[in-house]
XYZ file of C-alpha atoms in Angstrom:
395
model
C 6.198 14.800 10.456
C 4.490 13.169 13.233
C 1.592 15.465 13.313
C 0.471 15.444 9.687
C 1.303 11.501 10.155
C -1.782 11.511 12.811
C -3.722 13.598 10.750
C -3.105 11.461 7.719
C -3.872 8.262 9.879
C -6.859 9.621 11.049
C -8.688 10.982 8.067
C -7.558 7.249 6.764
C -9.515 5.720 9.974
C -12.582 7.844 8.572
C -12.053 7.123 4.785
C -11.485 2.984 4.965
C -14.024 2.658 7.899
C -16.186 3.859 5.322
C -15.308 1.346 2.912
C -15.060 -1.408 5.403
C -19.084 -0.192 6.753
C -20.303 -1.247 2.935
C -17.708 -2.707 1.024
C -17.931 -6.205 2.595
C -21.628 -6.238 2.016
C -22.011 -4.683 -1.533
C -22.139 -7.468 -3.834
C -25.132 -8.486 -1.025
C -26.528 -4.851 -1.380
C -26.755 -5.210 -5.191
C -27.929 -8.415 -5.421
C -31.126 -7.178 -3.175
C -31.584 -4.753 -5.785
C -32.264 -7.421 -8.266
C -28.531 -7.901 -9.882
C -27.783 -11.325 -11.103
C -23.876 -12.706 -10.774
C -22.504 -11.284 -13.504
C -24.720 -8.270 -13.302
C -22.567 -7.613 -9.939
C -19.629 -8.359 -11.123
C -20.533 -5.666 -14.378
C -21.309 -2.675 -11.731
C -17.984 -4.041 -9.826
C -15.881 -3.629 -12.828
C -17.619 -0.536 -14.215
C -16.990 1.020 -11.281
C -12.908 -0.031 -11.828
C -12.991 1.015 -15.285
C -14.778 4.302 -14.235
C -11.605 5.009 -11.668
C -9.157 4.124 -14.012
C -10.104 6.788 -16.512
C -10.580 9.447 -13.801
C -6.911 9.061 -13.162
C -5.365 9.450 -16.401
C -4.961 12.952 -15.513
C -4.305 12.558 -11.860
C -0.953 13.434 -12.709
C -1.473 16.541 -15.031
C -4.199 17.997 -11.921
C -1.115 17.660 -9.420
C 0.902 20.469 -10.275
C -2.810 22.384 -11.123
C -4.734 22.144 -8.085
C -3.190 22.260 -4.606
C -3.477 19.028 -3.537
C -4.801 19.593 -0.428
C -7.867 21.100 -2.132
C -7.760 18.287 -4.695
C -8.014 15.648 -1.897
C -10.967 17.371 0.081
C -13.100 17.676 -3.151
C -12.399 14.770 -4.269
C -13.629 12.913 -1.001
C -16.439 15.195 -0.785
C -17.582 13.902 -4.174
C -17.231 10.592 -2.940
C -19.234 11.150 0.007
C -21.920 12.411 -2.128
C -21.782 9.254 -4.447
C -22.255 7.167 -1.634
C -25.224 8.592 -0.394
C -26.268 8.196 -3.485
C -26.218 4.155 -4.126
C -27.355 4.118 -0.723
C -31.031 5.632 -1.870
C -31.117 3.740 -5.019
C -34.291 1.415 -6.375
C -32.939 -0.857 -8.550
C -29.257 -2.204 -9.160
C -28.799 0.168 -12.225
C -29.439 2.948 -10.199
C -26.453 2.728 -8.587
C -24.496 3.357 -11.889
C -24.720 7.706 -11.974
C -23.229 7.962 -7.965
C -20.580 5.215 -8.498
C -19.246 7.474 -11.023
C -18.823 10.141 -7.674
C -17.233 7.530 -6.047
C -14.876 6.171 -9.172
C -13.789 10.307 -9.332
C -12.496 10.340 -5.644
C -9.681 8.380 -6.136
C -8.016 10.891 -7.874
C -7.385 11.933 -4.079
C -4.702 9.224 -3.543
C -2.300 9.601 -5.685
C -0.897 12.638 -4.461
C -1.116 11.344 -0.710
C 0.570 8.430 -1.651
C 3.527 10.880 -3.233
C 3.362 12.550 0.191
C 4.212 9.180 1.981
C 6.928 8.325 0.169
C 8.961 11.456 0.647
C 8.450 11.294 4.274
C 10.902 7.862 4.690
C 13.999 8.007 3.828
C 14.973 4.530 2.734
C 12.972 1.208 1.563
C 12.268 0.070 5.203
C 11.557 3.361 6.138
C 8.989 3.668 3.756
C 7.689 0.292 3.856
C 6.507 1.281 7.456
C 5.254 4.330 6.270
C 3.260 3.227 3.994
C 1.895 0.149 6.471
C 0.923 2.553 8.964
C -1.035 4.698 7.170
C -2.438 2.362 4.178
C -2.863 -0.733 6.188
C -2.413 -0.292 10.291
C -4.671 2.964 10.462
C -7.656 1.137 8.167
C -7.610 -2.199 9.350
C -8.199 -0.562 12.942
C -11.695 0.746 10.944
C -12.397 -2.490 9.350
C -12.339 -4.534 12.786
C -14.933 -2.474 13.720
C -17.110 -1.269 11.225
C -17.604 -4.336 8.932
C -19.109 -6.138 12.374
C -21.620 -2.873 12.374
C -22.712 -2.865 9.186
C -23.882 -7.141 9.372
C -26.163 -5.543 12.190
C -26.865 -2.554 10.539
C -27.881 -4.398 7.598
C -29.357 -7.541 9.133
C -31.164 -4.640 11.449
C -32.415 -1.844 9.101
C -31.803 -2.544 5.832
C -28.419 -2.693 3.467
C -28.599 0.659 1.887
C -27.912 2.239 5.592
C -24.611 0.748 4.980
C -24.031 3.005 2.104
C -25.631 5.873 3.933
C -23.621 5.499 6.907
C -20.376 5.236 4.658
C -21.276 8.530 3.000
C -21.219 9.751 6.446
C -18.103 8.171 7.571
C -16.310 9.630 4.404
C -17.557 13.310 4.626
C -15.646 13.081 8.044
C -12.632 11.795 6.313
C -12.759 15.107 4.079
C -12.754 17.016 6.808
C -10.085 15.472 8.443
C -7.824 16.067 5.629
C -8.678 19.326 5.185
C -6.700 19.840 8.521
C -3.338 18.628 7.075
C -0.879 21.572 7.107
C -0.209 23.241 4.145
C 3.862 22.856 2.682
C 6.456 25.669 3.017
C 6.933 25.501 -0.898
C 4.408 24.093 -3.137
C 4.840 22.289 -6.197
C 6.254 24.279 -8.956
C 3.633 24.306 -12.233
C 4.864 22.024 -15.656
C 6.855 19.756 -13.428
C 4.455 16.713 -14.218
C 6.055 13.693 -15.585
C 4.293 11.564 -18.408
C 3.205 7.734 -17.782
C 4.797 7.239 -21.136
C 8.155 8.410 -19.269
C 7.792 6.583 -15.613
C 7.072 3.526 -17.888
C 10.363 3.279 -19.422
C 11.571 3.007 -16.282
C 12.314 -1.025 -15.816
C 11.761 -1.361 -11.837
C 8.182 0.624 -13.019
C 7.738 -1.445 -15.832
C 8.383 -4.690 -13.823
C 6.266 -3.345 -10.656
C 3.215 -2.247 -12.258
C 2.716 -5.702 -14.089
C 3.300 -7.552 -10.566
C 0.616 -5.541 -8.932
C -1.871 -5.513 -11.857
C -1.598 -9.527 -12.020
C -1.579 -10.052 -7.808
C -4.550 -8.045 -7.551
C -6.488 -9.437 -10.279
C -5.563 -12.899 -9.037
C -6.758 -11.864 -5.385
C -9.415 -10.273 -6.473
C -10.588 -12.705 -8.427
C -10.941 -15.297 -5.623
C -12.590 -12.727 -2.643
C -14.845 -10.434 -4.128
C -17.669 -12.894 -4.837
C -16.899 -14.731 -1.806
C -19.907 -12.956 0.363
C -22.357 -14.619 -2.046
C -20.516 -17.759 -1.724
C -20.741 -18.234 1.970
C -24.765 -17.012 1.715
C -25.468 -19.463 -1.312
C -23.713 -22.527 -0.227
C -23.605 -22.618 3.292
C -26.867 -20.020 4.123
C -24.406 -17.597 6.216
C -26.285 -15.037 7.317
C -25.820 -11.336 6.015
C -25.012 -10.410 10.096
C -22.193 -12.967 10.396
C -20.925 -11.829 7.426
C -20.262 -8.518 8.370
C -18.326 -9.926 11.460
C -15.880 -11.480 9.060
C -15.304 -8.572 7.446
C -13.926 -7.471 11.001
C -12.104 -10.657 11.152
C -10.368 -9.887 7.906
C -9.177 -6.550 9.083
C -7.944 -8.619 12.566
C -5.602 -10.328 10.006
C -4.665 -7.248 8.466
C -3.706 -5.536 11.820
C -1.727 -8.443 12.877
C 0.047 -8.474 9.622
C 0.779 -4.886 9.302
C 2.454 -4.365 12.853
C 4.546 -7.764 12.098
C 5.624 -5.883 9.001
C 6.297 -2.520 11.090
C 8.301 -4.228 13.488
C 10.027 -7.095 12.447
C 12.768 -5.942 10.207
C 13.449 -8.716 7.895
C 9.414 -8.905 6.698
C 9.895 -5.079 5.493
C 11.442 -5.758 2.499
C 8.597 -5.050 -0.011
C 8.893 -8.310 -1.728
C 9.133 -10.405 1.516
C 5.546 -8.858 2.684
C 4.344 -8.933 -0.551
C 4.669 -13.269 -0.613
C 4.192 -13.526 2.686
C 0.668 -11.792 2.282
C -0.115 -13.636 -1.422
C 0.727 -17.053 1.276
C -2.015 -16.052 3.969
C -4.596 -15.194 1.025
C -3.981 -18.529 -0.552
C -4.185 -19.787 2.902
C -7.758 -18.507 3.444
C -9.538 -19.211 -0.171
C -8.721 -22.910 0.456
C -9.959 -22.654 3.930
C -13.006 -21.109 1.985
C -13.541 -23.795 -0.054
C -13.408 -26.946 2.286
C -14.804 -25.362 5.560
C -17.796 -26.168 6.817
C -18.357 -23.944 10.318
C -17.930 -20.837 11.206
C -15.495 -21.303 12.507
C -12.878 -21.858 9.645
C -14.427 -18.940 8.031
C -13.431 -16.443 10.326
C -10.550 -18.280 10.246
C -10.463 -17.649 6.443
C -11.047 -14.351 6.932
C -8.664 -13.300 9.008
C -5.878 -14.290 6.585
C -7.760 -12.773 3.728
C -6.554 -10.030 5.719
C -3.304 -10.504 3.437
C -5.085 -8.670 0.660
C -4.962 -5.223 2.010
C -1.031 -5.219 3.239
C -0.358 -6.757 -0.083
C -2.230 -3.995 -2.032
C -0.041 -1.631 0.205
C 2.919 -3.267 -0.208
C 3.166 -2.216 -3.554
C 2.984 1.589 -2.641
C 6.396 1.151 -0.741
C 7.511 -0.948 -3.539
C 7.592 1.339 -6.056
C 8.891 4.096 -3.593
C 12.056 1.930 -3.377
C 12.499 1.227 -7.027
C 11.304 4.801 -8.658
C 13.817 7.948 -8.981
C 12.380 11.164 -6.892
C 11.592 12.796 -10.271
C 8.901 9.873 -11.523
C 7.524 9.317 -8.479
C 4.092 11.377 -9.101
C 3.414 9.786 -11.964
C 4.083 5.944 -10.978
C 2.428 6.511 -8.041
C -0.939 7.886 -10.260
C -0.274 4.545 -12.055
C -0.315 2.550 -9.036
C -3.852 3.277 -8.547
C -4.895 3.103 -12.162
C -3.661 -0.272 -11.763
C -5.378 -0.802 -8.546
C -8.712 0.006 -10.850
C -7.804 -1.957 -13.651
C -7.711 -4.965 -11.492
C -10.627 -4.189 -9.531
C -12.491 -4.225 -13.243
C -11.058 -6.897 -14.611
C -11.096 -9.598 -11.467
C -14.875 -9.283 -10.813
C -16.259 -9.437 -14.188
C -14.439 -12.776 -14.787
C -15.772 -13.814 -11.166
C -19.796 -13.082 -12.275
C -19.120 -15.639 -15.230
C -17.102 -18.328 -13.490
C -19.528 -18.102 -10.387
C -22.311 -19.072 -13.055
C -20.794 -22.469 -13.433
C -20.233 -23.104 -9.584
C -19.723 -20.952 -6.691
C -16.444 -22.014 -5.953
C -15.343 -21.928 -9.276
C -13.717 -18.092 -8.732
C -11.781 -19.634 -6.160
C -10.570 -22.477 -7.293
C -9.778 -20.078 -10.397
C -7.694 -17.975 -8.419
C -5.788 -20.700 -6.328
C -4.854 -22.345 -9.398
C -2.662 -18.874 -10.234
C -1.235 -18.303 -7.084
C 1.252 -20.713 -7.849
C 3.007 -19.081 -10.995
C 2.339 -15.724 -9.037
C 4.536 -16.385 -6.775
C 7.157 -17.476 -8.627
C 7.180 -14.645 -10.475
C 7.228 -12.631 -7.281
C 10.356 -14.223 -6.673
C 11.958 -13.424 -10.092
C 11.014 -9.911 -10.648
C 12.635 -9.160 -7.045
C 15.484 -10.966 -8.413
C 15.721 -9.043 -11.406
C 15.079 -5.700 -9.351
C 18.008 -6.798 -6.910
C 20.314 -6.480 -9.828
C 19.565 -2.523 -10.825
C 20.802 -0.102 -9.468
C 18.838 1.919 -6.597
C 17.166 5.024 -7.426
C 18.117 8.334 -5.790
C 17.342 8.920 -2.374
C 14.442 11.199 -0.958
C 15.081 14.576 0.577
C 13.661 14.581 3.680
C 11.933 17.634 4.458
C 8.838 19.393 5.602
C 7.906 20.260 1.772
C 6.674 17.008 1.274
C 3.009 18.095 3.221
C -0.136 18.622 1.540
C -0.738 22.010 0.698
């Protein structure tokens, strides 16, 4: 297990370094193109609708194509896509290659299936999961956000994309090194959405996520053209708090890894939303540079709470429906990343801060439902355990 958990770490190094090298910078990228507020926020959500369709079938392809194959394609298209926006004229352009992009999540589902059988209870997992979704990309983002402000500030911000199409071919690769399982998945063994979601701990999981990352969402993803509007930050120093955020996720993630009472998936999940909420109000009365970065860094909250939710629904899923919720985690992940910055364009029309302010204002029933869904979770009954054994590899 520990060697395909390097390999898995690794090709995640490659794949969210590529992400952190333009993701920090895109709604800068497309507003040099010529896109207007809630022009970015349209590509934005396009691009989460677009991913959200791709992985209706996520689950059906699963016991089709080996994952291992399905994974390296999918990246590889992704790579492509990449390159793609990073050549592109005019903000519309980029609309054809995000559709490369949107089809390469159907890569995750399936690793995040792998993940969960390799722990064997809910802690277990819950450092699983932070290792590889959070610890192993927020190494990437501390670096490669910092590069791409002088990359951009330097050459241009379409290199960013370029060099992310780079970064995520390598990823490919890397996963195409993964060793293959001793018995693969058995053909017709797919279970339906329709069936995972009768599940209540699904049910009750999948509506937390979809509302915490909307709400999130909804307050950072404009937040580049925030800081450059309002307080004339310049596109270099705004790469360096993309680095800052992933400082925050680093610290966060080994605190979860190590300390045993934050590794309850609930208990990281509001101690995360906290350090978010934390950083949009820093966002919206700092004045230096200083309390951005300090902003930033517990923005880093977002990305161990979007993991968070992996391990959560490995603790509250049977074996059996694990594919399938785990296909609906990301669908999820898309739905929210389509519907949070659409409504950000609009409410950024009527004042910059306005998506903020927004998105503090439902933080505070958030987390009390947080609170009463693990509540109501507590008082089901646990799901099966996992088998753990070397079949759970990629093939």
């Amino acid at each position: 297990m520990r060697g395909t958990m390097l390999r898995l770490s690794i090709g995640m190094l490659f794949n969210e370094g590529a992400i952190g090298l333009y993701n920090t910078l895109w709604p800068l990228y497309l507003a040099s193109l010529g896109a207007s507020p809630p022009q970015i926020g349209l590509v934005i959500s396009l691009s989460g609708l677009a991913r959200m369709v791709f992985l209706l079938p996520s689950t059906m392809l699963a016991t089709r194509v080996p994952p291992r194959r399905l994974i390296v394609a999918m990246r590889g298209l992704a790579a492509l896509g990449l390159l793609g926006c990073g050549i592109a004229q005019h903000w519309w352009h980029v609309l054809l290659p995000l559709v490369l992009v949107s089809v390469g999540v159907l890569a995750f589902p399936a690793l995040s299936n792998l993940l969960a059988g390799l722990g064997g209870d809910a802690a277990e997992r819950t450092r699983i999961f932070t290792i590889v979704y959070t610890v192993a990309p927020s190494f990437a983002y501390v670096i490669t956000p910092a590069i791409s402000g002088m990359i951009g500030q330097t050459f241009g911000l379409r290199w960013t994309l370029i060099g992310a199409g780079i970064l995520t071919a390598c990823a490919a690769l890397t996963f195409a090194t993964v060793p293959a399982p001793t018995s693969p998945v058995a053909p017709g063994s797919a279970t339906g959405y329709r069936i995972a979601l009768a599940h209540p701990g699904v049910r009750w999981v999948s509506a937390l996520m979809l509302i915490t990352l909307t709400v999130l969402q909804l307050g950072l993803i404009l937040a580049p053209n925030y800081l450059q509007d309002v307080h004339s930050v310049p596109v270099e120093w705004i790469g360096w708090f993309g680095s800052a955020a992933a400082v925050g996720s680093v610290v966060l993630s080994i605190a979860i890894s190590r300390v045993r009472a934050l590794q309850a998936p609930f208990t990281a999940l509001m101690v995360s939303v906290g350090l978010v909420a934390a950083g949009m109000v820093l966002l919206l009365i700092g004045h230096s540079l200083a309390s951005f970065v300090v902003a930033y860094v517990l923005r880093g909250g977002f990305l161990v709470a979007w993991s968070v939710f992996y391990a959560a629904y490995g603790e509250v899923t049977p074996e059996h429906l694990r594919p399938p919720a785990f296909a609906l985690a990301e669908i999820i992940g898309s739905a929210s990343s389509t519907l949070a910055p659409y409504a950000a364009g609009w409410l950024y029309i009527i004042h910059p801060r306005t998506p903020i302010v927004a998105a503090l204002g439902a933080i505070v029933p958030l987390c009390w439902g947080i609170v009463a869904i693990k509540q109501k979770l507590a008082q089901a009954p646990a799901p099966e355990p996992v088998a753990h054994d070397e079949r759970t590899l990629i093939p």
